Coordinates of C-alpha atoms (C1' of nucleotides) in Angstrom, one line a residue:
Chain A
X1 CA -8.1 -9.1 27.1
X2 CA -10.2 -9.3 30.5
X3 CA -10.7 -5.8 31.5
X4 CA -10.6 -4.7 35.3
X5 CA -14.0 -3.4 36.1
X6 CA -17.2 -5.4 35.8
X7 CA -18.7 -2.9 33.8
X8 CA -19.9 -3.5 30.0
X9 CA -19.7 -0.8 27.7
X10 CA -22.3 -0.5 24.8
X11 CA -23.4 1.3 22.2
X12 CA -21.9 4.5 21.6
X13 CA -19.9 4.5 24.4
X14 CA -18.0 1.3 23.3
X15 CA -17.5 2.5 19.7
X16 CA -15.7 5.8 21.2
X17 CA -13.7 3.8 23.2
X18 CA -12.6 1.7 20.3
X19 CA -11.9 4.7 18.4
X20 CA -9.8 6.0 20.6
X21 CA -7.6 2.7 21.0
X22 CA -8.0 2.4 16.8
X23 CA -5.7 6.2 16.6
X24 CA -3.7 5.6 20.1
X25 CA -2.4 2.4 18.4
X26 CA -2.0 3.7 14.6
X27 CA -0.2 6.8 16.4
X28 CA 2.1 4.1 17.9
X29 CA 3.1 1.7 15.8
X30 CA 1.6 3.0 12.2
X31 CA -0.4 2.0 9.8
X32 CA 1.5 -1.5 8.3
X33 CA 1.5 -2.9 12.1
X34 CA -1.9 -1.9 13.1
X35 CA -4.0 -5.1 13.8
X36 CA -6.8 -6.0 15.0
X37 CA -6.1 -7.7 17.9
X38 CA -3.9 -5.2 18.6
X39 CA -6.7 -2.7 19.2
X40 CA -9.2 -5.0 20.7
X41 CA -6.2 -5.6 23.0
X42 CA -6.2 -1.7 23.8
X43 CA -9.5 -0.8 24.0
X44 CA -9.9 -4.1 26.4
X45 CA -12.5 -5.8 24.0
X46 CA -12.0 -8.8 21.6
X47 CA -11.7 -9.4 17.8
X48 CA -15.7 -10.2 17.3
X49 CA -16.7 -6.8 19.0
X50 CA -14.8 -4.9 16.3
X51 CA -15.8 -7.5 13.5
X52 CA -19.6 -7.0 14.2
X53 CA -18.7 -3.2 13.2
X54 CA -16.4 -3.3 10.8
X55 CA -15.7 -5.9 8.5
X56 CA -11.6 -4.6 8.0
X57 CA -9.1 -2.6 9.7
X58 CA -9.3 -0.7 6.9
X59 CA -13.2 0.5 6.9
X60 CA -12.2 0.9 10.6
X61 CA -9.1 3.3 10.7
X62 CA -11.7 4.9 7.7
X63 CA -14.3 5.5 10.4
X64 CA -11.4 6.5 13.1
X65 CA -10.0 9.2 10.8
X66 CA -13.8 10.6 9.8
X67 CA -14.2 11.1 13.1
X68 CA -11.2 12.9 14.2
X69 CA -10.5 15.2 11.3
X70 CA -11.6 18.4 11.5
X71 CA -14.4 19.3 9.0
X72 CA -12.9 21.4 6.6
X73 CA -15.9 24.0 5.8
X74 CA -14.0 27.1 5.5
X75 CA -11.0 28.9 4.1
X76 CA -10.4 32.6 5.2
X77 CA -11.5 35.0 3.0
X78 CA -8.0 36.5 2.1
X79 CA -9.2 38.5 -0.9
X80 CA -7.8 37.0 -3.7
X81 CA -8.5 33.8 -5.6
X82 CA -4.8 33.6 -5.3
X83 CA -4.9 34.0 -1.3
X84 CA -7.5 31.6 -1.1
X85 CA -6.3 29.3 -2.9
X86 CA -3.1 29.1 -1.0
X87 CA -4.9 28.6 2.1
X88 CA -6.8 25.4 0.9
X89 CA -4.1 23.8 -0.4
X90 CA -2.7 24.8 3.3
X91 CA -5.9 23.2 4.5
X92 CA -5.1 20.2 2.2
X93 CA -2.2 19.9 3.9
X94 CA -2.8 19.9 7.9
X95 CA -5.6 17.4 6.7
X96 CA -3.3 15.0 4.6
X97 CA -0.3 15.0 7.7
X98 CA -3.4 14.4 10.2
X99 CA -3.1 11.0 8.6
X100 CA 0.5 10.2 6.9
X101 CA 1.9 9.7 4.3
X102 CA 2.9 5.9 4.7
X103 CA -1.4 5.1 5.9
X104 CA -2.7 7.2 2.6
X105 CA -0.7 5.2 0.6
X106 CA -1.7 1.9 2.2
X107 CA -5.5 3.4 2.7
X108 CA -5.4 3.6 -1.1
X109 CA -4.2 0.5 -1.8
X110 CA -6.4 -1.9 0.1
X111 CA -8.8 0.3 -0.9
X112 CA -8.3 0.3 -4.5
X113 CA -9.5 -2.8 -5.4
X114 CA -13.3 -2.0 -4.3
X115 CA -15.0 0.9 -5.5
X116 CA -17.2 1.4 -2.6
X117 CA -15.0 1.6 0.2
X118 CA -13.5 3.9 -2.2
X119 CA -15.5 5.8 -3.0
X120 CA -15.7 6.3 1.6
X121 CA -12.5 7.3 1.5
X122 CA -12.3 9.9 -0.8
X123 CA -15.9 11.4 -1.0
X124 CA -15.1 11.5 3.1
X125 CA -11.8 13.0 3.1
X126 CA -11.1 14.2 -0.6
X127 CA -14.2 15.5 -1.9
X128 CA -14.7 17.6 1.4
X129 CA -12.1 19.9 -0.4
X130 CA -13.0 19.6 -3.8
X131 CA -16.6 21.0 -2.5
X132 CA -14.7 23.8 -0.3
X133 CA -12.7 24.6 -3.5
X134 CA -16.2 24.9 -6.0
X135 CA -18.7 26.4 -3.5
X136 CA -16.4 28.2 -1.6
X137 CA -13.1 29.7 -3.1
X138 CA -14.0 29.2 -7.1
X139 CA -17.5 31.3 -5.8
X140 CA -15.8 34.0 -4.1
X141 CA -14.0 34.4 -7.6
X142 CA -16.9 34.2 -9.3
X143 CA -18.3 37.1 -7.0
X144 CA -15.0 39.3 -7.2
X145 CA -15.5 39.0 -10.9
X146 CA -12.0 37.0 -11.0
X147 CA -13.5 34.1 -12.7
X148 CA -16.4 33.1 -14.5
X149 CA -18.0 29.8 -14.2
X150 CA -17.6 29.0 -17.9
X151 CA -14.0 29.4 -17.0
X152 CA -14.3 26.2 -15.1
X153 CA -13.7 22.6 -16.6
X154 CA -14.0 19.0 -14.7
X155 CA -9.6 19.2 -15.0
X156 CA -9.9 22.7 -13.6
X157 CA -11.6 21.7 -10.4
X158 CA -9.3 18.6 -9.8
X159 CA -6.2 20.1 -10.1
X160 CA -5.5 21.7 -7.1
X161 CA -6.3 18.5 -5.1
X162 CA -4.6 16.5 -7.4
X163 CA -1.5 18.6 -7.4
X164 CA -1.4 18.9 -3.3
X165 CA -2.2 14.8 -2.4
X166 CA 0.8 14.0 -5.1
X167 CA 2.8 16.2 -3.6
X168 CA 1.6 14.6 -0.1
X169 CA 2.1 11.0 -1.6
X170 CA 5.5 11.6 -3.3
X171 CA 7.4 13.7 -0.3
X172 CA 5.2 13.2 2.3
X173 CA 4.7 16.5 3.1
X174 CA 3.6 19.7 1.1
X175 CA 6.3 22.7 1.5
X176 CA 5.3 26.2 1.8
X177 CA 7.5 26.7 -2.0
X178 CA 5.5 23.6 -3.3
X179 CA 2.2 25.2 -2.8
X180 CA 3.7 28.5 -4.5
X181 CA 4.8 26.8 -7.3
X182 CA 1.5 25.0 -7.6
X183 CA -0.6 28.0 -7.4
X184 CA 1.2 30.2 -9.2
X185 CA 3.5 28.3 -11.8
X186 CA 0.5 25.9 -12.7
X187 CA -3.1 26.7 -11.1
X188 CA -3.8 30.2 -12.1
X189 CA -1.9 30.3 -15.6
X190 CA -4.1 27.2 -16.1
X191 CA -7.9 29.2 -15.4
X192 CA -5.9 32.4 -17.1
X193 CA -6.1 30.4 -19.9
X194 CA -9.8 30.2 -20.0
X195 CA -9.9 33.5 -19.7
X196 CA -10.2 34.1 -15.8
X197 CA -8.7 37.2 -14.7
X198 CA -6.8 36.0 -11.5
Chain B
X1 CA 8.6 -27.9 -2.9
X2 CA 11.0 -30.9 -4.3
X3 CA 11.7 -30.7 -8.0
X4 CA 11.2 -33.2 -10.6
X5 CA 14.4 -32.5 -12.3
X6 CA 18.1 -33.9 -10.5
X7 CA 19.3 -31.0 -11.9
X8 CA 20.6 -27.3 -9.0
X9 CA 20.3 -24.4 -10.9
X10 CA 22.8 -21.4 -9.9
X11 CA 23.3 -18.1 -10.3
X12 CA 21.9 -16.3 -13.1
X13 CA 19.8 -19.5 -14.3
X14 CA 18.0 -19.4 -11.0
X15 CA 17.7 -16.0 -10.7
X16 CA 15.8 -15.2 -14.1
X17 CA 13.4 -18.7 -13.3
X18 CA 12.5 -16.8 -9.8
X19 CA 11.7 -13.5 -11.6
X20 CA 9.8 -15.0 -13.6
X21 CA 8.1 -17.0 -10.8
X22 CA 7.1 -13.5 -9.4
X23 CA 5.9 -12.4 -12.2
X24 CA 3.3 -14.9 -12.7
X25 CA 2.2 -15.2 -9.4
X26 CA 1.9 -11.3 -9.7
X27 CA -0.1 -11.7 -12.4
X28 CA -2.1 -14.4 -11.2
X29 CA -3.1 -13.6 -7.4
X30 CA -2.0 -10.1 -7.8
X31 CA 0.1 -8.1 -5.4
X32 CA -1.9 -8.3 -2.1
X33 CA -1.4 -12.2 -2.5
X34 CA 2.0 -12.0 -3.6
X35 CA 3.7 -13.8 -1.1
X36 CA 7.1 -15.7 -0.3
X37 CA 6.4 -19.0 0.3
X38 CA 4.2 -18.8 -3.0
X39 CA 6.8 -17.8 -5.0
X40 CA 9.3 -20.2 -3.9
X41 CA 6.7 -23.3 -4.7
X42 CA 6.0 -21.8 -7.9
X43 CA 10.2 -21.6 -8.6
X44 CA 10.9 -24.9 -7.3
X45 CA 12.5 -23.5 -4.7
X46 CA 12.5 -22.8 -1.1
X47 CA 12.5 -19.4 0.5
X48 CA 16.0 -19.4 2.6
X49 CA 17.1 -18.6 -1.2
X50 CA 14.5 -16.1 -1.6
X51 CA 15.7 -14.4 1.6
X52 CA 19.4 -14.5 0.2
X53 CA 18.4 -12.3 -2.5
X54 CA 16.0 -10.0 -1.3
X55 CA 14.6 -8.6 1.7
X56 CA 11.3 -8.1 1.8
X57 CA 8.6 -8.8 -1.1
X58 CA 9.1 -5.7 -2.2
X59 CA 12.3 -5.5 -2.9
X60 CA 11.8 -8.8 -5.1
X61 CA 8.7 -7.3 -6.8
X62 CA 10.8 -4.3 -7.8
X63 CA 14.0 -6.5 -9.0
X64 CA 11.2 -8.2 -11.3
X65 CA 9.1 -5.1 -12.4
X66 CA 12.8 -3.6 -13.5
X67 CA 13.7 -7.2 -15.7
X68 CA 10.3 -6.7 -17.0
X69 CA 9.8 -3.3 -17.8
X70 CA 10.3 -2.1 -21.3
X71 CA 12.9 0.8 -21.2
X72 CA 11.4 3.8 -21.8
X73 CA 14.1 5.8 -24.5
X74 CA 11.9 6.5 -26.9
X75 CA 9.1 8.9 -27.6
X76 CA 7.9 9.5 -31.5
X77 CA 8.8 12.6 -32.5
X78 CA 5.2 13.9 -33.5
X79 CA 6.5 17.4 -34.7
X80 CA 4.9 19.4 -32.1
X81 CA 5.6 19.4 -28.1
X82 CA 1.7 19.0 -28.5
X83 CA 1.8 15.6 -29.9
X84 CA 4.9 14.9 -28.2
X85 CA 3.7 15.4 -24.8
X86 CA 0.6 13.3 -25.9
X87 CA 2.7 10.6 -26.9
X88 CA 5.0 10.4 -23.4
X89 CA 1.8 10.0 -21.5
X90 CA 0.5 7.0 -23.4
X91 CA 3.5 5.9 -22.8
X92 CA 3.7 6.8 -18.8
X93 CA -0.1 4.9 -18.9
X94 CA 1.4 1.7 -20.5
X95 CA 4.5 1.5 -18.0
X96 CA 2.2 2.0 -14.8
X97 CA -0.6 -0.6 -16.3
X98 CA 2.3 -3.0 -17.0
X99 CA 2.0 -2.6 -12.6
X100 CA -1.3 -1.7 -11.8
X101 CA -3.0 0.6 -9.7
X102 CA -3.4 -1.5 -6.7
X103 CA 0.4 -2.6 -6.7
X104 CA 2.0 0.8 -7.1
X105 CA 0.2 2.0 -4.4
X106 CA 1.3 -1.1 -2.3
X107 CA 4.7 -0.6 -3.3
X108 CA 5.1 2.8 -2.5
X109 CA 3.0 2.3 0.9
X110 CA 5.5 -0.3 1.7
X111 CA 8.5 1.7 0.5
X112 CA 7.4 5.3 2.0
X113 CA 9.4 5.1 4.8
X114 CA 12.3 3.9 3.5
X115 CA 13.9 6.9 1.6
X116 CA 16.8 4.4 0.0
X117 CA 14.4 1.6 -1.3
X118 CA 11.6 4.6 -2.6
X119 CA 14.9 6.2 -4.7
X120 CA 15.0 2.6 -6.4
X121 CA 11.0 2.2 -7.4
X122 CA 11.0 6.4 -8.2
X123 CA 14.1 6.1 -9.6
X124 CA 13.6 3.4 -12.0
X125 CA 10.8 4.1 -13.2
X126 CA 9.4 7.4 -13.1
X127 CA 12.8 9.2 -13.6
X128 CA 13.5 7.5 -16.6
X129 CA 10.1 9.2 -17.8
X130 CA 11.3 12.6 -16.3
X131 CA 14.6 12.0 -18.5
X132 CA 12.9 11.2 -21.6
X133 CA 10.8 14.4 -21.1
X134 CA 13.7 16.7 -20.5
X135 CA 16.0 14.9 -22.7
X136 CA 14.0 14.6 -25.9
X137 CA 10.6 15.9 -25.6
X138 CA 11.2 19.4 -24.2
X139 CA 15.1 19.2 -26.1
X140 CA 12.9 18.7 -29.3
X141 CA 10.7 21.4 -28.3
X142 CA 13.6 23.9 -27.5
X143 CA 15.1 22.9 -31.0
X144 CA 11.5 23.7 -32.7
X145 CA 11.5 26.9 -31.3
X146 CA 8.6 26.4 -29.4
X147 CA 10.5 26.5 -26.2
X148 CA 13.6 27.9 -24.5
X149 CA 15.4 26.5 -21.7
X150 CA 14.6 29.5 -19.2
X151 CA 11.4 28.7 -19.6
X152 CA 11.5 25.5 -17.8
X153 CA 11.3 25.1 -13.8
X154 CA 11.6 22.1 -11.3
X155 CA 7.9 22.1 -11.3
X156 CA 6.9 22.1 -14.9
X157 CA 9.8 19.4 -15.5
X158 CA 7.4 17.2 -12.8
X159 CA 4.2 18.3 -14.3
X160 CA 3.3 15.4 -16.9
X161 CA 4.5 12.8 -14.9
X162 CA 2.8 14.0 -11.6
X163 CA -0.4 14.7 -13.2
X164 CA -0.1 11.0 -15.1
X165 CA 0.5 9.3 -11.9
X166 CA -2.3 10.7 -10.0
X167 CA -4.4 10.1 -12.7
X168 CA -3.6 6.6 -12.4
X169 CA -3.1 6.1 -8.6
X170 CA -7.1 7.2 -8.5
X171 CA -8.7 5.5 -11.5
X172 CA -6.1 2.8 -12.2
X173 CA -5.8 4.3 -15.7
X174 CA -5.4 7.3 -17.8
X175 CA -8.0 7.7 -20.3
X176 CA -7.6 9.4 -24.1
X177 CA -9.4 12.2 -22.7
X178 CA -7.8 12.3 -19.7
X179 CA -4.7 13.1 -21.7
X180 CA -6.3 15.6 -24.3
X181 CA -7.4 17.4 -20.5
X182 CA -4.4 17.2 -19.3
X183 CA -2.0 18.4 -21.9
X184 CA -4.7 21.2 -23.2
X185 CA -6.0 22.7 -19.7
X186 CA -3.1 22.4 -17.4
X187 CA 0.2 21.5 -19.4
X188 CA 0.6 23.7 -22.2
X189 CA -1.2 27.0 -20.4
X190 CA 1.8 26.7 -17.7
X191 CA 4.3 26.5 -20.5
X192 CA 3.2 29.5 -22.4
X193 CA 2.5 31.6 -19.1
X194 CA 6.2 31.4 -19.0
X195 CA 6.7 32.2 -22.2
X196 CA 6.7 29.3 -24.6
X197 CA 4.6 29.2 -28.1
X198 CA 2.9 26.0 -27.5
Chain C
dT1 C1' -39.5 -9.0 35.7
dC2 C1' -38.0 -11.7 31.9
dG3 C1' -36.7 -12.1 26.9
dT4 C1' -33.1 -10.6 23.8
dT5 C1' -29.7 -8.4 22.3
dA6 C1' -25.2 -8.0 22.5
dA7 C1' -20.4 -7.9 25.5
dG8 C1' -16.7 -10.0 26.2
dA9 C1' -13.9 -14.6 26.4
dT10 C1' -11.5 -17.9 24.4
dA11 C1' -10.5 -21.4 21.2
dC12 C1' -9.7 -22.6 16.6
dG13 C1' -7.5 -23.8 11.8
dG14 C1' -5.3 -21.2 9.0
dC15 C1' -1.8 -18.9 6.0
dT16 C1' 2.2 -16.5 6.0
dC17 C1' 6.5 -14.6 8.2
dG18 C1' 11.7 -14.6 8.9
dT19 C1' 14.9 -18.0 10.8
dA20 C1' 18.0 -22.1 11.8
dT21 C1' 19.2 -26.5 10.8
dC22 C1' 20.9 -30.2 7.5
dT23 C1' 22.2 -32.7 3.4
dT24 C1' 23.7 -32.5 -0.9
dG25 C1' 24.9 -30.9 -5.6
dC26 C1' 27.9 -28.0 -8.1
dT27 C1' 31.9 -26.1 -9.0
dA28 C1' 36.5 -23.8 -8.6
dG29 C1' 41.6 -24.9 -7.5
dG30 C1' 44.9 -27.5 -7.1
Chain D
dC1 C1' 41.1 -36.5 -11.4
dC2 C1' 40.0 -34.8 -6.6
dT3 C1' 39.1 -32.5 -3.1
dA4 C1' 37.2 -28.5 -0.5
dG5 C1' 33.8 -24.7 0.0
dC6 C1' 30.1 -22.7 -1.2
dA7 C1' 25.1 -22.5 -1.9
dA8 C1' 20.7 -25.1 -3.4
dG9 C1' 17.4 -26.9 -1.4
dA10 C1' 14.1 -29.2 2.1
dT11 C1' 12.6 -29.3 6.2
dA12 C1' 11.0 -27.8 10.5
dC13 C1' 10.1 -23.9 14.0
dG14 C1' 7.9 -20.4 16.8
dA15 C1' 5.3 -15.9 16.3
dG16 C1' 2.3 -13.2 15.0
dC17 C1' -2.0 -12.7 12.9
dC18 C1' -6.5 -13.6 10.1
dG19 C1' -11.7 -14.4 10.2
dT20 C1' -15.0 -17.0 12.7
dA21 C1' -17.5 -20.1 15.9
dT22 C1' -19.1 -20.9 20.9
dC23 C1' -20.4 -19.7 25.4
dT24 C1' -21.8 -17.2 29.0
dT25 C1' -23.3 -13.1 31.4
dA26 C1' -24.2 -8.1 31.6
dA27 C1' -27.3 -4.6 30.3
dC28 C1' -31.6 -2.9 28.1
dG29 C1' -36.2 -2.7 27.1
dA30 C1' -41.0 -4.1 26.6

DNA sequence: TCGTTAAGATACGGCTCGTATCTTGCTAGG
DNA sequence: CCTAGCAAGATACGAGCCGTATCTTAACGA
């Protein structure tokens, strides 16, 4: 545990060093074997320092991922709802792949009892995509005249992320063919059924 | 650990006593706190006896659930595909509720690395529902003339279970309203889009 | 300069893991 | 009926990790 240098890190510098260590440890040993002791050791610090910041490894990992995952704030404008939808699911795949199937399931499992933490996890990762869907993809489609606001329902707002997540949690990946079939066989028909011209 | 009686159980009798203990322990303390030691204690036996049969708590729990969960071999014939579909999702909800959200996520997480064990888990639980969907619900619809074989795709065969599981893994339950919206806003439109008269 | 804060080290009891060892009850083959 | 073998069951072990308490000391701020 003893660090080589005599200097003592604090605040932001320390925080970043820890999060780096979390990520390194996570990448190397995986979610199941990610331990507070391992992270402390790798970061050259000690467990109390970690517990002063996070009360569990899940919270710590969520912080780490939140600081590492690229913000999902843009989806290329492909000129059609279908194209945009494929692009959105591709973004979703990239984000989830960064975390990994096992870690995602593990985090969901550890978090499933605690609605507060669950909100943080889902709010930080999934809802960003939902917002993107609603405020970018669907809005563009409305502007294009493919869609009207009243065609949308809560279920249709969740559908793309639900199907993407479901696919990923089961198989650990989302193939291009899967994206196509999700869009062409499910999402677009569901929108058309409510009157959309997509 | 010492049992009261002098008798020594063996074979099937012992196996059942252990599985009973697993279920009791699981129901009482939940998945996260389910330990080999706890089960051994409750069953009045010892860890080596458990490890001779299962190599991990997940395998043990899967055995337990497989022996306890009712077989999904029937869905009431409601006279319409819509009604049957709602009934199927209701069956799915009951089965998943028996296991619980946290346990389901936990098992999936621990099993996600090992494709073999995953097959056992999903094959024993999910695919039973998929078969039911294909061999009962869809078949009836075909007989009624609501549907034709060529309207179905692999995606449409998975869609109902995917959406049900997704809902359950996120919320820990599936409300009646959720079932309705899944059926009416997603599944049926997707079938109609391929030509079905449902 | 000096008091406050937090880093970092260490140690603790506790739990669970997975395995090894040993005795002993049960059972099947003769 | 006897005996040999097998598995049940008890126990103990080192290991790892948990979460917390305690202590020293470096860094910072007023």
